Coordinates of C-alpha atoms and ligand atoms in Angstrom, one line a residue:
X136 CA 68.2 -68.8 -36.8
X137 CA 66.3 -66.5 -39.2
X138 CA 63.0 -65.4 -37.7
X139 CA 60.2 -64.9 -40.2
X140 CA 57.6 -62.3 -39.4
X141 CA 54.5 -63.0 -41.5
X142 CA 51.0 -61.5 -41.6
X143 CA 48.3 -64.0 -40.6
X144 CA 46.9 -65.6 -43.8
X145 CA 46.2 -69.1 -45.1
X146 CA 49.8 -69.7 -46.1
X147 CA 51.4 -68.4 -42.9
X148 CA 48.9 -70.3 -40.7
X149 CA 49.7 -73.5 -42.6
X150 CA 53.4 -72.9 -42.1
X151 CA 52.8 -72.4 -38.3
X152 CA 50.9 -75.7 -38.2
X153 CA 53.7 -77.5 -40.0
X154 CA 56.3 -76.1 -37.6
X155 CA 54.3 -77.0 -34.6
X156 CA 53.8 -80.6 -35.8
X157 CA 57.6 -80.8 -36.3
X158 CA 58.2 -79.9 -32.7
X159 CA 59.1 -76.3 -33.4
X160 CA 57.8 -73.2 -31.5
X161 CA 55.9 -70.3 -33.1
X162 CA 54.8 -66.9 -31.8
X163 CA 51.1 -66.4 -32.4
X164 CA 48.5 -63.7 -31.6
X165 CA 45.8 -64.2 -28.9
X166 CA 43.2 -61.9 -27.6
X167 CA 45.2 -61.2 -24.4
X168 CA 48.9 -61.0 -25.4
X169 CA 51.1 -62.8 -28.0
X170 CA 52.0 -66.4 -27.0
X171 CA 55.0 -68.6 -27.7
X172 CA 53.4 -71.9 -28.7
X173 CA 54.7 -75.4 -28.7
X174 CA 53.0 -78.9 -28.7
X175 CA 51.9 -79.5 -25.1
X176 CA 52.6 -83.2 -25.3
X177 CA 56.1 -82.8 -26.7
X178 CA 58.7 -82.2 -23.9
X179 CA 61.4 -81.3 -26.4
X180 CA 59.3 -78.6 -28.1
X181 CA 58.2 -77.2 -24.7
X182 CA 61.9 -77.1 -23.6
X183 CA 62.6 -74.8 -26.5
X184 CA 60.0 -72.3 -25.2
X185 CA 61.8 -72.1 -21.8
X186 CA 65.1 -71.6 -23.5
X187 CA 63.9 -68.9 -25.9
X188 CA 62.3 -66.9 -23.1
X189 CA 65.0 -67.5 -20.5
X190 CA 62.1 -68.7 -18.3
X191 CA 62.7 -70.3 -14.9
X192 CA 61.9 -74.1 -15.2
X193 CA 59.6 -74.2 -12.2
X194 CA 57.1 -71.8 -13.8
X195 CA 54.4 -73.9 -15.6
X196 CA 52.8 -73.0 -18.9
X197 CA 49.1 -72.6 -20.0
X198 CA 47.7 -75.1 -22.5
X199 CA 45.5 -73.7 -25.2
X200 CA 42.6 -75.7 -26.8
X201 CA 39.9 -74.9 -29.3
X202 CA 37.1 -77.2 -28.3
X203 CA 35.9 -79.0 -25.1
X204 CA 36.8 -82.5 -26.5
X205 CA 40.4 -81.6 -26.4
X206 CA 40.3 -81.6 -22.6
X207 CA 40.4 -85.5 -22.7
X208 CA 43.9 -86.4 -21.6
X209 CA 44.9 -82.8 -20.9
X210 CA 43.0 -82.9 -17.6
X211 CA 42.1 -85.9 -15.5
X212 CA 38.6 -84.5 -14.7
X213 CA 36.6 -81.4 -15.4
X214 CA 35.2 -80.3 -12.0
X215 CA 31.7 -78.7 -11.9
X216 CA 33.0 -75.2 -11.3
X217 CA 35.3 -75.6 -14.3
X218 CA 32.4 -76.6 -16.5
X219 CA 30.4 -73.6 -15.4
X220 CA 33.2 -71.2 -15.9
X221 CA 34.1 -72.7 -19.3
X222 CA 30.5 -72.5 -20.4
X223 CA 30.3 -68.8 -19.7
X224 CA 33.8 -67.5 -20.4
X225 CA 35.3 -69.8 -23.1
X226 CA 36.4 -69.0 -25.7
X227 CA 38.0 -66.1 -23.9
X228 CA 40.7 -64.8 -21.5
X229 CA 40.2 -67.2 -18.6
X230 CA 42.7 -69.9 -17.6
X231 CA 41.3 -72.6 -15.3
X232 CA 43.7 -74.7 -13.2
X233 CA 42.5 -78.3 -13.2
X234 CA 43.9 -81.7 -12.2
X235 CA 46.6 -82.7 -14.7
X236 CA 45.9 -85.4 -17.4
X237 CA 48.3 -88.1 -18.7
X238 CA 49.0 -86.6 -22.2
X239 CA 50.7 -83.4 -21.0
X240 CA 54.5 -83.4 -20.9
X241 CA 56.2 -82.7 -17.5
X242 CA 57.9 -79.6 -18.8
X243 CA 54.5 -77.9 -19.4
X244 CA 53.4 -78.5 -15.8
X245 CA 56.8 -77.8 -14.2
X246 CA 56.4 -80.8 -12.0
X247 CA 52.9 -79.8 -10.6
X248 CA 50.0 -82.3 -10.6
X249 CA 47.7 -79.5 -12.0
X250 CA 47.5 -77.8 -15.4
X251 CA 46.2 -74.4 -16.5
X252 CA 44.0 -74.6 -19.6
X253 CA 42.3 -71.9 -21.7
X254 CA 40.3 -71.7 -24.9
X255 CA 41.4 -68.5 -26.7
X256 CA 38.8 -66.5 -28.7
X257 CA 41.3 -65.1 -31.1
X258 CA 40.4 -66.5 -34.5
X259 CA 44.0 -67.0 -35.7
X260 CA 45.0 -68.9 -32.5
X261 CA 41.9 -71.0 -32.9
X262 CA 42.6 -71.8 -36.6
X263 CA 46.1 -72.9 -35.7
X264 CA 44.9 -75.3 -33.0
X265 CA 42.1 -76.6 -35.3
X266 CA 44.3 -77.1 -38.4
X267 CA 47.3 -78.6 -36.6
X268 CA 45.2 -80.6 -34.2
X269 CA 47.7 -79.6 -31.6
X270 CA 46.8 -78.2 -28.2
X271 CA 49.7 -75.9 -27.5
X272 CA 51.5 -74.7 -24.4
X273 CA 52.1 -71.0 -24.6
X274 CA 53.5 -68.4 -22.2
X275 CA 53.5 -64.8 -23.2
X276 CA 56.1 -64.4 -26.0
X277 CA 58.4 -61.9 -24.2
X278 CA 61.8 -62.5 -22.7
X279 CA 61.3 -63.5 -19.1
X280 CA 60.9 -60.4 -16.9
X281 CA 60.0 -58.0 -19.7
X282 CA 56.6 -56.6 -20.4
X283 CA 54.3 -59.0 -22.3
X284 CA 54.1 -58.4 -26.1
X285 CA 50.9 -57.0 -27.5
X286 CA 52.1 -56.6 -31.1
X287 CA 54.1 -58.8 -33.4
X288 CA 56.8 -56.1 -33.5
X289 CA 57.1 -56.4 -29.7
X290 CA 57.6 -60.2 -30.1
X291 CA 60.2 -59.5 -32.8
X292 CA 62.2 -57.2 -30.5
X293 CA 62.5 -60.0 -27.9
X294 CA 62.6 -63.2 -30.1
X295 CA 64.4 -62.2 -33.3
X296 CA 67.0 -65.0 -34.0
X297 CA 65.5 -67.3 -31.4
X298 CA 62.4 -68.7 -33.1
X299 CA 61.5 -69.6 -36.7
X300 CA 58.2 -67.8 -37.1
X301 CA 56.1 -64.9 -35.7
X302 CA 52.5 -64.6 -37.0
X303 CA 51.3 -61.0 -37.1
X304 CA 47.6 -60.7 -36.2
X305 CA 47.6 -57.0 -35.2
X306 CA 47.5 -55.6 -31.7
X307 CA 46.1 -57.8 -28.9
X308 CA 42.6 -56.8 -27.8
X309 CA 42.8 -57.2 -24.0
X310 CA 46.4 -56.3 -23.6
X311 CA 46.9 -58.1 -20.3
X312 CA 47.2 -61.9 -19.9
X313 CA 44.3 -64.1 -19.0
X314 CA 42.7 -64.3 -15.5
X315 CA 44.1 -67.5 -13.9
X316 CA 41.7 -69.2 -11.5
X317 CA 42.3 -72.4 -9.5
X318 CA 39.3 -74.5 -8.8
X319 CA 41.3 -77.3 -7.1
X320 CA 39.9 -76.4 -3.6
X321 CA 36.4 -75.7 -2.4
X322 CA 36.7 -72.0 -3.0
X323 CA 38.0 -70.9 -6.4
X324 CA 41.1 -68.7 -6.1
X325 CA 42.2 -66.0 -8.5
X326 CA 46.0 -66.5 -8.9
X327 CA 46.3 -63.8 -11.6
X328 CA 43.7 -61.1 -12.3
X329 CA 42.6 -60.3 -15.8
X330 CA 39.7 -58.8 -17.7
X331 CA 37.4 -61.7 -16.4
X332 CA 36.9 -60.4 -12.9
X333 CA 36.1 -61.9 -9.5
X334 CA 32.6 -60.4 -9.6
X335 CA 31.9 -61.9 -13.1
X336 CA 32.9 -65.4 -11.9
X337 CA 31.0 -65.1 -8.6
X338 CA 27.9 -64.3 -10.5
X339 CA 28.2 -67.5 -12.6
X340 CA 29.3 -69.8 -9.8
X341 CA 26.9 -68.4 -7.2
X342 CA 29.7 -68.5 -4.6
X343 CA 32.6 -66.5 -3.2
X344 CA 35.8 -66.3 -5.3
X345 CA 39.0 -65.5 -3.4
X346 CA 41.9 -63.4 -4.6
X347 CA 45.3 -64.9 -3.7
X348 CA 47.3 -62.6 -1.5
X349 CA 50.1 -62.7 -4.0
X350 CA 48.0 -60.7 -6.4
X351 CA 48.4 -57.5 -4.4
X352 CA 51.6 -58.2 -2.5
X353 CA 55.0 -59.6 -3.3
X354 CA 55.6 -63.2 -2.5
X355 CA 57.1 -63.4 1.0
X356 CA 57.4 -67.1 1.5
X357 CA 58.4 -69.2 -1.5
X358 CA 57.1 -72.5 0.0
X359 CA 53.5 -71.2 0.0
X360 CA 53.4 -70.0 -3.6
X361 CA 50.3 -71.2 -5.4
X362 CA 51.1 -69.6 -8.7
X363 CA 54.8 -69.9 -9.4
X364 CA 54.7 -67.0 -11.9
X365 CA 54.1 -64.6 -9.0
X366 CA 57.6 -65.2 -7.6
X367 CA 59.5 -63.6 -10.4
X368 CA 60.3 -60.1 -11.3
X369 CA 57.9 -59.2 -14.1
X370 CA 56.8 -56.7 -16.7
X371 CA 59.9 -54.5 -16.1
X372 CA 61.0 -51.8 -18.4
X373 CA 64.7 -50.8 -17.9
X374 CA 63.7 -47.8 -16.0
X375 CA 63.2 -47.6 -12.2
X376 CA 59.4 -47.3 -11.8
X377 CA 57.7 -45.9 -8.7
X378 CA 53.9 -45.7 -8.3
X379 CA 52.7 -42.5 -6.6
X380 CA 49.4 -42.9 -4.8
X381 CA 47.6 -39.6 -4.4
X382 CA 45.6 -36.9 -6.3
X383 CA 46.9 -35.3 -9.5
X384 CA 48.0 -32.1 -7.8
X385 CA 50.2 -33.9 -5.3
X386 CA 51.5 -36.1 -8.0
X387 CA 52.5 -33.1 -10.2
X388 CA 54.2 -31.4 -7.3
X389 CA 56.1 -34.5 -6.3
X390 CA 57.4 -35.1 -9.9
X391 CA 58.4 -31.4 -10.1
X392 CA 60.5 -31.7 -7.0
X393 CA 62.3 -34.9 -8.3
X394 CA 62.5 -34.2 -12.0
X395 CA 65.8 -34.7 -13.9
X396 CA 66.6 -35.2 -17.6
X397 CA 65.8 -39.0 -17.7
X398 CA 62.6 -38.8 -15.6
X399 CA 59.3 -39.8 -17.2
X400 CA 55.7 -39.9 -16.1
X401 CA 53.4 -42.7 -16.8
X402 CA 50.0 -41.0 -16.8
X403 CA 46.4 -41.1 -18.0
X404 CA 45.1 -39.7 -21.3
X405 CA 44.9 -35.9 -21.4
X406 CA 47.4 -35.4 -18.5
X407 CA 50.5 -35.5 -20.7
X408 CA 51.1 -31.8 -20.8
X409 CA 50.7 -31.1 -17.1
X410 CA 54.2 -32.2 -16.1
X411 CA 57.6 -30.6 -16.2
X412 CA 59.0 -33.9 -17.7
X413 CA 58.1 -36.1 -20.6
X414 CA 55.0 -38.3 -20.2
X415 CA 53.6 -41.5 -21.7
X416 CA 49.9 -42.3 -21.2
X417 CA 48.6 -45.8 -20.5
X418 CA 44.9 -45.1 -21.1
X419 CA 41.8 -43.3 -20.0
X420 CA 41.6 -42.8 -16.2
X421 CA 37.9 -43.9 -16.2
X422 CA 38.3 -46.9 -18.6
X423 CA 40.2 -49.8 -17.1
X424 CA 39.9 -51.8 -20.3
X425 CA 41.8 -49.0 -22.2
X426 CA 44.5 -49.1 -19.4
X427 CA 44.8 -52.9 -19.8
X428 CA 45.0 -52.6 -23.5
X429 CA 47.8 -49.9 -23.4
X430 CA 49.9 -50.7 -20.3
X431 CA 52.5 -53.1 -21.7
X432 CA 53.0 -51.0 -24.9
X433 CA 53.5 -47.9 -22.7
X434 CA 56.1 -49.7 -20.6
X435 CA 57.9 -50.8 -23.8
X436 CA 57.7 -47.2 -25.1
X437 CA 59.5 -46.0 -22.0
X438 CA 62.4 -48.3 -22.9
X439 CA 62.5 -46.8 -26.4
X440 CA 62.6 -43.3 -24.9
X441 CA 65.5 -44.4 -22.7
X442 CA 63.6 -43.5 -19.5
X443 CA 65.7 -44.1 -16.4
X444 CA 63.2 -43.0 -13.7
X445 CA 59.5 -43.3 -14.1
X446 CA 56.7 -42.1 -11.8
X447 CA 53.4 -43.8 -12.5
X448 CA 49.8 -42.7 -11.7
X449 CA 48.0 -45.3 -9.7
X450 CA 45.0 -47.2 -11.2
X451 CA 42.0 -48.3 -9.1
X452 CA 42.3 -51.7 -7.4
X453 CA 38.8 -53.2 -8.2
X454 CA 37.3 -55.0 -11.3
X455 CA 39.5 -54.9 -14.4
X456 CA 41.7 -52.3 -12.8
X457 CA 43.0 -54.9 -10.4
X458 CA 44.6 -56.6 -13.4
X459 CA 46.3 -53.3 -14.4
X460 CA 47.4 -52.6 -10.8
X461 CA 48.8 -56.2 -10.4
X462 CA 51.0 -55.7 -13.5
X463 CA 52.1 -52.2 -12.6
X464 CA 53.2 -53.0 -9.0
X465 CA 55.3 -55.8 -10.4
X466 CA 56.9 -53.6 -13.1
X467 CA 57.6 -51.1 -10.2
X468 CA 59.2 -53.9 -8.1
X469 CA 56.4 -53.0 -5.5
X470 CA 57.8 -49.5 -5.0
X471 CA 54.7 -47.4 -4.0
X472 CA 54.8 -44.0 -2.4
X473 CA 51.6 -42.6 -0.6
X474 CA 51.6 -38.9 -1.2
Ligands
TXA238 O1 46.8 -64.7 -21.6 C1 47.6 -65.6 -21.3 O2 47.4 -66.4 -20.4 C2 48.8 -65.7 -22.2 C3 48.4 -66.1 -23.6 C4 49.6 -66.4 -24.5 O3 47.5 -67.1 -23.6 N1 49.7 -66.6 -21.6 C5 50.4 -66.3 -20.4 O4 51.3 -67.3 -20.0 O5 50.3 -65.3 -19.8 P1 52.4 -67.1 -18.9 O6 53.2 -68.3 -19.0 O7 53.1 -65.8 -19.2 O8 51.7 -67.0 -17.6 C6 51.1 -68.2 -17.0 C7 50.8 -68.0 -15.6 C8 52.0 -68.0 -14.7 O9 51.9 -67.0 -13.7 C9 52.1 -69.4 -14.1 O10 52.7 -69.5 -12.9 C10 50.6 -69.7 -14.0 O11 50.0 -69.1 -15.1 N2 50.3 -71.1 -14.0 C11 50.3 -72.0 -15.1 N3 50.0 -73.2 -14.8 C12 49.8 -73.2 -13.4 C13 49.4 -74.2 -12.5 N4 49.3 -75.5 -12.8 N5 49.2 -73.8 -11.2 C14 49.4 -72.5 -10.8 N6 49.7 -71.5 -11.7 C15 49.9 -71.9 -13.0
MG239 MG1 54.2 -64.1 -19.0

């Protein structure tokens, strides 16, 4: 299949809508990462998403809407906490897990009786939903296991020949995927951290928000997994990544003792020249939003540089940094060394 890569404009958006209505899948920009979109009510369309990504079939997809009326049929009810969260954070990078409605195809929910929904703020994504009238299921538009795409070029690398169209809307603003929160129990639980933080949601809801243990650790017991996506190897460049926890001096000494020709460092801005090996920065040490914005493109750059071994500086574990840490520990296969 030939894959068209078109800049977002009136014509390309109309073509995307046409393809979606025909049950095709299209890669589109969102404010978090690029998504691979298909009609959420059309099982055959959603199957194509799983095939193009090589995604395990038990990992459900997020449904994207552009206004609150679209929730009819997608969810069976909108609980109070969901209403409050939607009011404050939609449109924006927050996915809310709610009871599943009757119009969603089984493939989207991967057999669960719940569905994750979000209203993106990206104007191109919103226009496509509005013009097509289609709420679309969309995972990140990467091959399963690889870092999520934050540019149309990233998508092209993974999806060329597999999908008919990629809409280029420039680089994704947030750079990490949406926060996923489940409000199915009494206490809301963050299943995946993002730029909407626990503290931000607690302020709006006036109650405690939990962070699922899987966010910081690997999944130990499959049967207890609340977010199926947490089970799988994720965000991995080809290199063997290890996170080194400790100050910059200890980090530098450790890297020096281990360095070989294929060794790289994943560091913060301004540190690039301190090491005996090549370095790629993933943002400003004191600005977690810049780290979120840059992390996936830095991981993809390491592949382009043919890095084999990567030592990464460790981000903080609070606020927006938690989202960065959550992605980085997965790309490192949970290999962390305390210096
Ligand atoms: O920012 C985003 O959310 C991007 C853009 C494209 O919108 N999408 C995205 O989708 O990251 P994906 O498929 O890569 O990640 C969806 C995550 C997975 O970890 C999945 O297991 C979880 O959300 N998820 C989806 N539906 C769920 C449900 N009903 N219950 C629990 N977890 C769910
Ligand atoms: Mg993904």
